[in-house]
Amino acid sequence: MKLTKSFNRSLWVFHLNTGSCNGCEIEIVATITPRYDPERFGMKLVGSPKHADVLLVTGPVTKKMAQKVRRVYEQVPDPKLVMCIGTCGQSGGVFYDSYNLDGPIDQILPVDVYVPGCPPRPEAIIFGVVKALEKLERLEAAQ
Amino acid sequence: MDLTAPVLTGYGIWAPVAWLAAFVAATIVVYILWKTGESSYKKGTEQGRPYLSGNAEPEKGAVHIRASNLYWGFLQALKGYYDAIVPMHTGVLTDYMVWFVAVTAVLLVIIGVLS
Ligand code: SF4
């Protein structure tokens, strides 16, 4: 995987809801408020996966969403990271073993960073982004 | 005639060499911008398609806005008329010939009666 220089400066994030209860979304929105303000580090939510470095996935991946999740993942340019926010994406959470799930998310996509919690706090989400940056630095060092 | 010489018209000046220099400069700028783009972009994959919330891209014909869409209000206002006339618009030439002959026959009868 070739890392471009833009990774050093900023991570642009695309958020994808795969069937989440909206709890995680509220925390993601709380994370980007001026109280935490991750934009000062160049991290911001973008409106298209084609502009993103990181795919932020919430929810347990319902059957209807599985194919759409794959397609959006493919639209994110390489190199890319996948962050899974919330317990749902890790195990199914409160929807565990439901008949209409194709997830959890690692059944569909390779996940780089997990942020556990139902929902996780903004501090935890920012900590997850830091872990993602660390992973990128390791990848860069290995190049 | 010197093709590279500037031409003075009543409205301005046409200088091929200056124009060529500007063109070359613009090309260089465009090339530099293009080179700074993301080279790992994969042509012919999902990365080249429009983002439609993960939905498959419909055929171009399916997303095309037809001319009739522009007349929606007009068609709606005259719905009764169009409901009757559109099914007659079969696109088959022989059908149109039948209509032509029939209308001509009716017109001739009317003209014959009136004259
Ligand atoms: S992890 Fe909890 S808050 Fe997040 S989508 Fe699942 S149920 Fe909702």
mmCIF file of C-alpha atoms and ligand atoms in Angstrom:
data_model
loop_
_atom_site.group_PDB
_atom_site.id
_atom_site.type_symbol
_atom_site.label_atom_id
_atom_site.label_comp_id
_atom_site.label_asym_id
_atom_site.label_seq_id
_atom_site.Cartn_x
_atom_site.Cartn_y
_atom_site.Cartn_z
ATOM 1 C CA MET A 1 0.000 0.000 0.000
ATOM 2 C CA LYS A 2 1.411 3.360 -1.044
ATOM 3 C CA LEU A 3 0.767 6.164 1.450
ATOM 4 C CA THR A 4 0.352 9.625 -0.002
ATOM 5 C CA LYS A 5 1.724 12.712 1.752
ATOM 6 C CA SER A 6 -1.772 14.004 2.431
ATOM 7 C CA PHE A 7 -2.132 11.351 5.136
ATOM 8 C CA ASN A 8 0.447 13.148 7.271
ATOM 9 C CA ARG A 9 -1.532 16.333 7.353
ATOM 10 C CA SER A 10 -5.166 15.398 7.712
ATOM 11 C CA LEU A 11 -7.603 12.529 7.772
ATOM 12 C CA TRP A 12 -10.859 13.090 5.984
ATOM 13 C CA VAL A 13 -13.635 10.899 7.242
ATOM 14 C CA PHE A 14 -16.715 9.523 5.550
ATOM 15 C CA HIS A 15 -19.430 8.246 7.858
ATOM 16 C CA LEU A 16 -21.588 5.284 6.838
ATOM 17 C CA ASN A 17 -24.594 4.071 8.810
ATOM 18 C CA THR A 18 -25.197 0.366 8.138
ATOM 19 C CA GLY A 19 -28.318 0.027 10.289
ATOM 20 C CA SER A 20 -27.319 1.786 13.476
ATOM 21 C CA CYS A 21 -29.878 2.931 16.083
ATOM 22 C CA ASN A 22 -28.576 6.512 15.625
ATOM 23 C CA GLY A 23 -26.932 6.544 19.054
ATOM 24 C CA CYS A 24 -23.449 6.306 17.560
ATOM 25 C CA GLU A 25 -24.307 9.018 15.016
ATOM 26 C CA ILE A 26 -25.224 11.419 17.812
ATOM 27 C CA GLU A 27 -21.838 10.824 19.413
ATOM 28 C CA ILE A 28 -20.037 11.305 16.087
ATOM 29 C CA VAL A 29 -21.850 14.617 15.649
ATOM 30 C CA ALA A 30 -20.927 15.518 19.253
ATOM 31 C CA THR A 31 -17.312 14.702 18.404
ATOM 32 C CA ILE A 32 -17.178 17.248 15.593
ATOM 33 C CA THR A 33 -18.697 20.078 17.668
ATOM 34 C CA PRO A 34 -16.473 23.003 18.772
ATOM 35 C CA ARG A 35 -16.111 21.440 22.234
ATOM 36 C CA TYR A 36 -13.784 18.772 20.820
ATOM 37 C CA ASP A 37 -13.098 20.357 17.438
ATOM 38 C CA PRO A 38 -11.064 17.680 15.645
ATOM 39 C CA GLU A 39 -11.017 19.915 12.557
ATOM 40 C CA ARG A 40 -8.118 21.824 14.087
ATOM 41 C CA PHE A 41 -6.090 18.651 13.393
ATOM 42 C CA GLY A 42 -7.392 18.446 9.833
ATOM 43 C CA MET A 43 -9.977 15.777 10.596
ATOM 44 C CA LYS A 44 -13.380 16.438 9.145
ATOM 45 C CA LEU A 45 -16.425 14.640 7.874
ATOM 46 C CA VAL A 46 -16.758 14.706 4.106
ATOM 47 C CA GLY A 47 -19.836 14.201 1.967
ATOM 48 C CA SER A 48 -18.500 11.605 -0.448
ATOM 49 C CA PRO A 49 -16.439 8.425 0.032
ATOM 50 C CA LYS A 50 -14.370 9.563 -2.957
ATOM 51 C CA HIS A 51 -12.918 12.375 -0.818
ATOM 52 C CA ALA A 52 -12.226 10.231 2.238
ATOM 53 C CA ASP A 53 -9.212 8.542 3.802
ATOM 54 C CA VAL A 54 -11.181 6.889 6.584
ATOM 55 C CA LEU A 55 -14.495 5.051 6.421
ATOM 56 C CA LEU A 56 -16.301 5.445 9.728
ATOM 57 C CA VAL A 57 -18.831 2.611 9.990
ATOM 58 C CA THR A 58 -21.629 2.400 12.540
ATOM 59 C CA GLY A 59 -24.303 -0.250 12.952
ATOM 60 C CA PRO A 60 -24.496 -4.029 12.688
ATOM 61 C CA VAL A 61 -24.816 -4.229 8.815
ATOM 62 C CA THR A 62 -28.297 -5.314 7.858
ATOM 63 C CA LYS A 63 -28.810 -7.631 4.880
ATOM 64 C CA LYS A 64 -30.073 -4.731 2.761
ATOM 65 C CA MET A 65 -26.974 -2.673 3.527
ATOM 66 C CA ALA A 66 -24.240 -5.292 3.004
ATOM 67 C CA GLN A 67 -23.852 -4.770 -0.750
ATOM 68 C CA LYS A 68 -24.046 -0.979 -0.365
ATOM 69 C CA VAL A 69 -21.339 -1.080 2.300
ATOM 70 C CA ARG A 70 -19.058 -2.997 -0.071
ATOM 71 C CA ARG A 71 -19.714 -0.543 -2.854
ATOM 72 C CA VAL A 72 -19.014 2.516 -0.685
ATOM 73 C CA TYR A 73 -15.823 0.878 0.618
ATOM 74 C CA GLU A 74 -14.647 0.368 -2.961
ATOM 75 C CA GLN A 75 -15.342 4.030 -3.717
ATOM 76 C CA VAL A 76 -12.921 5.194 -1.023
ATOM 77 C CA PRO A 77 -9.552 5.726 -2.718
ATOM 78 C CA ASP A 78 -6.550 3.649 -1.600
ATOM 79 C CA PRO A 79 -4.897 3.736 0.859
ATOM 80 C CA LYS A 80 -7.831 3.762 3.253
ATOM 81 C CA LEU A 81 -8.713 2.901 6.818
ATOM 82 C CA VAL A 82 -11.915 1.466 8.244
ATOM 83 C CA MET A 83 -13.000 2.505 11.728
ATOM 84 C CA CYS A 84 -15.850 0.687 13.404
ATOM 85 C CA ILE A 85 -17.716 2.845 15.920
ATOM 86 C CA GLY A 86 -19.914 1.120 18.487
ATOM 87 C CA THR A 87 -20.590 -2.341 19.797
ATOM 88 C CA CYS A 88 -23.082 -3.103 17.022
ATOM 89 C CA GLY A 89 -20.415 -3.150 14.349
ATOM 90 C CA GLN A 90 -18.139 -5.344 16.444
ATOM 91 C CA SER A 91 -20.537 -8.096 17.487
ATOM 92 C CA GLY A 92 -24.040 -7.079 16.478
ATOM 93 C CA GLY A 93 -24.500 -5.585 19.930
ATOM 94 C CA VAL A 94 -28.137 -5.452 20.950
ATOM 95 C CA PHE A 95 -28.997 -6.880 17.507
ATOM 96 C CA TYR A 96 -26.706 -9.883 18.015
ATOM 97 C CA ASP A 97 -27.743 -13.012 16.061
ATOM 98 C CA SER A 98 -30.644 -11.210 14.408
ATOM 99 C CA TYR A 99 -32.095 -12.912 11.316
ATOM 100 C CA ASN A 100 -31.676 -9.787 9.174
ATOM 101 C CA LEU A 101 -27.984 -9.134 9.748
ATOM 102 C CA ASP A 102 -25.111 -9.875 7.391
ATOM 103 C CA GLY A 103 -22.644 -8.283 9.831
ATOM 104 C CA PRO A 104 -20.921 -7.611 12.099
ATOM 105 C CA ILE A 105 -18.803 -5.347 9.979
ATOM 106 C CA ASP A 106 -15.690 -7.542 9.868
ATOM 107 C CA GLN A 107 -17.750 -10.109 7.910
ATOM 108 C CA ILE A 108 -17.992 -7.526 5.139
ATOM 109 C CA LEU A 109 -14.899 -5.250 5.340
ATOM 110 C CA PRO A 110 -11.378 -5.420 6.801
ATOM 111 C CA VAL A 111 -11.559 -3.250 9.939
ATOM 112 C CA ASP A 112 -8.452 -1.362 11.156
ATOM 113 C CA VAL A 113 -9.696 0.284 14.350
ATOM 114 C CA TYR A 114 -12.535 -0.640 16.717
ATOM 115 C CA VAL A 115 -14.035 1.900 19.109
ATOM 116 C CA PRO A 116 -16.182 -0.061 21.591
ATOM 117 C CA GLY A 117 -19.129 1.377 23.486
ATOM 118 C CA CYS A 118 -22.882 1.644 23.069
ATOM 119 C CA PRO A 119 -22.456 4.369 22.052
ATOM 120 C CA PRO A 120 -18.799 5.346 22.551
ATOM 121 C CA ARG A 121 -18.054 8.778 24.026
ATOM 122 C CA PRO A 122 -16.485 11.485 21.803
ATOM 123 C CA GLU A 123 -13.209 11.077 23.728
ATOM 124 C CA ALA A 124 -13.185 7.392 22.764
ATOM 125 C CA ILE A 125 -13.844 8.233 19.100
ATOM 126 C CA ILE A 126 -10.963 10.748 19.063
ATOM 127 C CA PHE A 127 -8.759 8.135 20.773
ATOM 128 C CA GLY A 128 -9.728 5.736 17.966
ATOM 129 C CA VAL A 129 -8.628 8.307 15.360
ATOM 130 C CA VAL A 130 -5.280 8.617 17.168
ATOM 131 C CA LYS A 131 -4.938 4.815 17.006
ATOM 132 C CA ALA A 132 -5.699 5.012 13.279
ATOM 133 C CA LEU A 133 -2.936 7.604 12.843
ATOM 134 C CA GLU A 134 -0.536 5.344 14.750
ATOM 135 C CA LYS A 135 -1.387 2.473 12.435
ATOM 136 C CA LEU A 136 -0.692 4.709 9.430
ATOM 137 C CA GLU A 137 2.655 5.713 10.899
ATOM 138 C CA ARG A 138 3.561 2.035 11.335
ATOM 139 C CA LEU A 139 2.572 1.384 7.731
ATOM 140 C CA GLU A 140 4.695 4.323 6.607
ATOM 141 C CA ALA A 141 7.675 3.131 8.654
ATOM 142 C CA ALA A 142 7.387 -0.296 7.071
ATOM 143 C CA GLN A 143 7.539 1.158 3.572
ATOM 144 C CA MET B 1 2.476 36.678 -45.999
ATOM 145 C CA ASP B 2 4.069 36.237 -42.578
ATOM 146 C CA LEU B 3 1.747 33.874 -40.638
ATOM 147 C CA THR B 4 3.406 34.682 -37.298
ATOM 148 C CA ALA B 5 3.080 38.455 -37.611
ATOM 149 C CA PRO B 6 0.490 40.209 -35.400
ATOM 150 C CA VAL B 7 -2.623 41.333 -37.239
ATOM 151 C CA LEU B 8 -4.195 44.627 -36.311
ATOM 152 C CA THR B 9 -7.922 44.726 -36.892
ATOM 153 C CA GLY B 10 -10.251 47.599 -36.217
ATOM 154 C CA TYR B 11 -11.280 45.895 -32.969
ATOM 155 C CA GLY B 12 -8.022 44.536 -31.490
ATOM 156 C CA ILE B 13 -4.883 42.569 -32.196
ATOM 157 C CA TRP B 14 -4.317 38.966 -33.185
ATOM 158 C CA ALA B 15 -0.764 37.812 -32.299
ATOM 159 C CA PRO B 16 -0.236 34.093 -33.026
ATOM 160 C CA VAL B 17 3.082 33.916 -31.146
ATOM 161 C CA ALA B 18 1.625 35.504 -27.986
ATOM 162 C CA TRP B 19 -1.401 33.221 -28.208
ATOM 163 C CA LEU B 20 0.846 30.161 -28.599
ATOM 164 C CA ALA B 21 2.962 31.209 -25.606
ATOM 165 C CA ALA B 22 -0.178 31.626 -23.482
ATOM 166 C CA PHE B 23 -1.432 28.231 -24.649
ATOM 167 C CA VAL B 24 1.877 26.518 -23.751
ATOM 168 C CA ALA B 25 1.927 28.224 -20.310
ATOM 169 C CA ALA B 26 -1.675 27.126 -19.615
ATOM 170 C CA THR B 27 -0.867 23.572 -20.711
ATOM 171 C CA ILE B 28 2.100 23.443 -18.327
ATOM 172 C CA VAL B 29 -0.033 24.704 -15.410
ATOM 173 C CA VAL B 30 -2.762 22.166 -16.208
ATOM 174 C CA TYR B 31 -0.196 19.368 -16.448
ATOM 175 C CA ILE B 32 1.297 20.295 -13.041
ATOM 176 C CA LEU B 33 -2.171 20.333 -11.447
ATOM 177 C CA TRP B 34 -2.986 16.991 -13.043
ATOM 178 C CA LYS B 35 0.306 15.461 -11.818
ATOM 179 C CA THR B 36 -0.480 16.427 -8.206
ATOM 180 C CA GLY B 37 -3.695 14.363 -8.395
ATOM 181 C CA GLU B 38 -4.157 10.995 -6.702
ATOM 182 C CA SER B 39 -2.405 8.449 -8.915
ATOM 183 C CA SER B 40 -3.758 5.367 -7.141
ATOM 184 C CA TYR B 41 -7.264 6.113 -8.445
ATOM 185 C CA LYS B 42 -8.536 2.993 -10.187
ATOM 186 C CA LYS B 43 -10.231 3.522 -13.511
ATOM 187 C CA GLY B 44 -13.174 1.298 -14.442
ATOM 188 C CA THR B 45 -13.970 0.355 -10.824
ATOM 189 C CA GLU B 46 -16.479 1.741 -8.327
ATOM 190 C CA GLN B 47 -14.001 4.594 -7.766
ATOM 191 C CA GLY B 48 -14.831 5.962 -11.200
ATOM 192 C CA ARG B 49 -18.610 5.837 -10.686
ATOM 193 C CA PRO B 50 -20.773 8.507 -9.080
ATOM 194 C CA TYR B 51 -21.540 8.163 -5.378
ATOM 195 C CA LEU B 52 -25.201 7.163 -5.030
ATOM 196 C CA SER B 53 -25.333 6.253 -1.341
ATOM 197 C CA GLY B 54 -24.039 2.789 -2.180
ATOM 198 C CA ASN B 55 -26.813 2.082 -4.668
ATOM 199 C CA ALA B 56 -25.972 0.650 -8.077
ATOM 200 C CA GLU B 57 -25.645 3.212 -10.844
ATOM 201 C CA PRO B 58 -28.723 3.038 -13.104
ATOM 202 C CA GLU B 59 -28.394 2.921 -16.874
ATOM 203 C CA LYS B 60 -27.836 6.365 -18.387
ATOM 204 C CA GLY B 61 -31.258 6.145 -20.095
ATOM 205 C CA ALA B 62 -32.963 5.543 -16.748
ATOM 206 C CA VAL B 63 -31.637 8.767 -15.210
ATOM 207 C CA HIS B 64 -32.063 10.847 -18.353
ATOM 208 C CA ILE B 65 -34.485 13.783 -18.028
ATOM 209 C CA ARG B 66 -36.686 13.572 -21.075
ATOM 210 C CA ALA B 67 -37.994 16.582 -22.958
ATOM 211 C CA SER B 68 -41.512 15.618 -21.892
ATOM 212 C CA ASN B 69 -40.489 16.153 -18.250
ATOM 213 C CA LEU B 70 -40.098 19.847 -19.007
ATOM 214 C CA TYR B 71 -43.736 20.031 -20.095
ATOM 215 C CA TRP B 72 -45.067 18.198 -17.063
ATOM 216 C CA GLY B 73 -47.427 20.995 -15.978
ATOM 217 C CA PHE B 74 -48.705 21.469 -19.509
ATOM 218 C CA LEU B 75 -49.337 17.723 -19.946
ATOM 219 C CA GLN B 76 -51.041 17.583 -16.557
ATOM 220 C CA ALA B 77 -53.354 20.500 -17.377
ATOM 221 C CA LEU B 78 -54.416 18.877 -20.675
ATOM 222 C CA LYS B 79 -54.447 15.338 -19.286
ATOM 223 C CA GLY B 80 -57.834 14.398 -20.804
ATOM 224 C CA TYR B 81 -56.670 15.362 -24.280
ATOM 225 C CA TYR B 82 -53.315 13.596 -24.001
ATOM 226 C CA ASP B 83 -54.843 10.424 -22.512
ATOM 227 C CA ALA B 84 -56.818 10.080 -25.741
ATOM 228 C CA ILE B 85 -54.126 11.205 -28.180
ATOM 229 C CA VAL B 86 -51.021 9.465 -26.829
ATOM 230 C CA PRO B 87 -52.251 5.849 -27.393
ATOM 231 C CA MET B 88 -52.893 6.788 -31.053
ATOM 232 C CA HIS B 89 -49.271 7.849 -31.362
ATOM 233 C CA THR B 90 -48.045 4.326 -32.097
ATOM 234 C CA GLY B 91 -44.975 5.201 -34.149
ATOM 235 C CA VAL B 92 -46.124 2.784 -36.879
ATOM 236 C CA LEU B 93 -46.141 4.459 -40.299
ATOM 237 C CA THR B 94 -49.076 2.473 -41.682
ATOM 238 C CA ASP B 95 -51.209 3.610 -38.708
ATOM 239 C CA TYR B 96 -50.407 7.213 -39.549
ATOM 240 C CA MET B 97 -51.255 6.606 -43.223
ATOM 241 C CA VAL B 98 -54.658 5.230 -42.199
ATOM 242 C CA TRP B 99 -55.261 8.382 -40.102
ATOM 243 C CA PHE B 100 -54.135 10.557 -43.007
ATOM 244 C CA VAL B 101 -56.438 8.855 -45.509
ATOM 245 C CA ALA B 102 -59.353 8.864 -43.061
ATOM 246 C CA VAL B 103 -58.987 12.567 -42.145
ATOM 247 C CA THR B 104 -58.531 13.500 -45.841
ATOM 248 C CA ALA B 105 -61.696 11.547 -46.714
ATOM 249 C CA VAL B 106 -63.666 13.280 -43.955
ATOM 250 C CA LEU B 107 -62.363 16.708 -45.034
ATOM 251 C CA LEU B 108 -63.275 16.007 -48.662
ATOM 252 C CA VAL B 109 -66.797 15.000 -47.639
ATOM 253 C CA ILE B 110 -67.159 18.164 -45.524
ATOM 254 C CA ILE B 111 -65.810 20.358 -48.338
ATOM 255 C CA GLY B 112 -68.114 18.586 -50.824
ATOM 256 C CA VAL B 113 -71.147 19.200 -48.596
ATOM 257 C CA LEU B 114 -70.269 22.851 -47.964
ATOM 258 C CA SER B 115 -69.479 23.802 -51.571
HETATM 259 S S1 SF4 C 1 -23.575 0.505 19.364
HETATM 260 FE FE1 SF4 C 1 -25.330 1.118 20.602
HETATM 261 S S2 SF4 C 1 -25.566 3.272 20.139
HETATM 262 FE FE2 SF4 C 1 -24.274 2.432 18.538
HETATM 263 S S3 SF4 C 1 -25.687 1.873 16.919
HETATM 264 FE FE3 SF4 C 1 -25.414 0.067 18.197
HETATM 265 S S4 SF4 C 1 -27.106 0.121 19.657
HETATM 266 FE FE4 SF4 C 1 -26.913 2.168 18.765
#
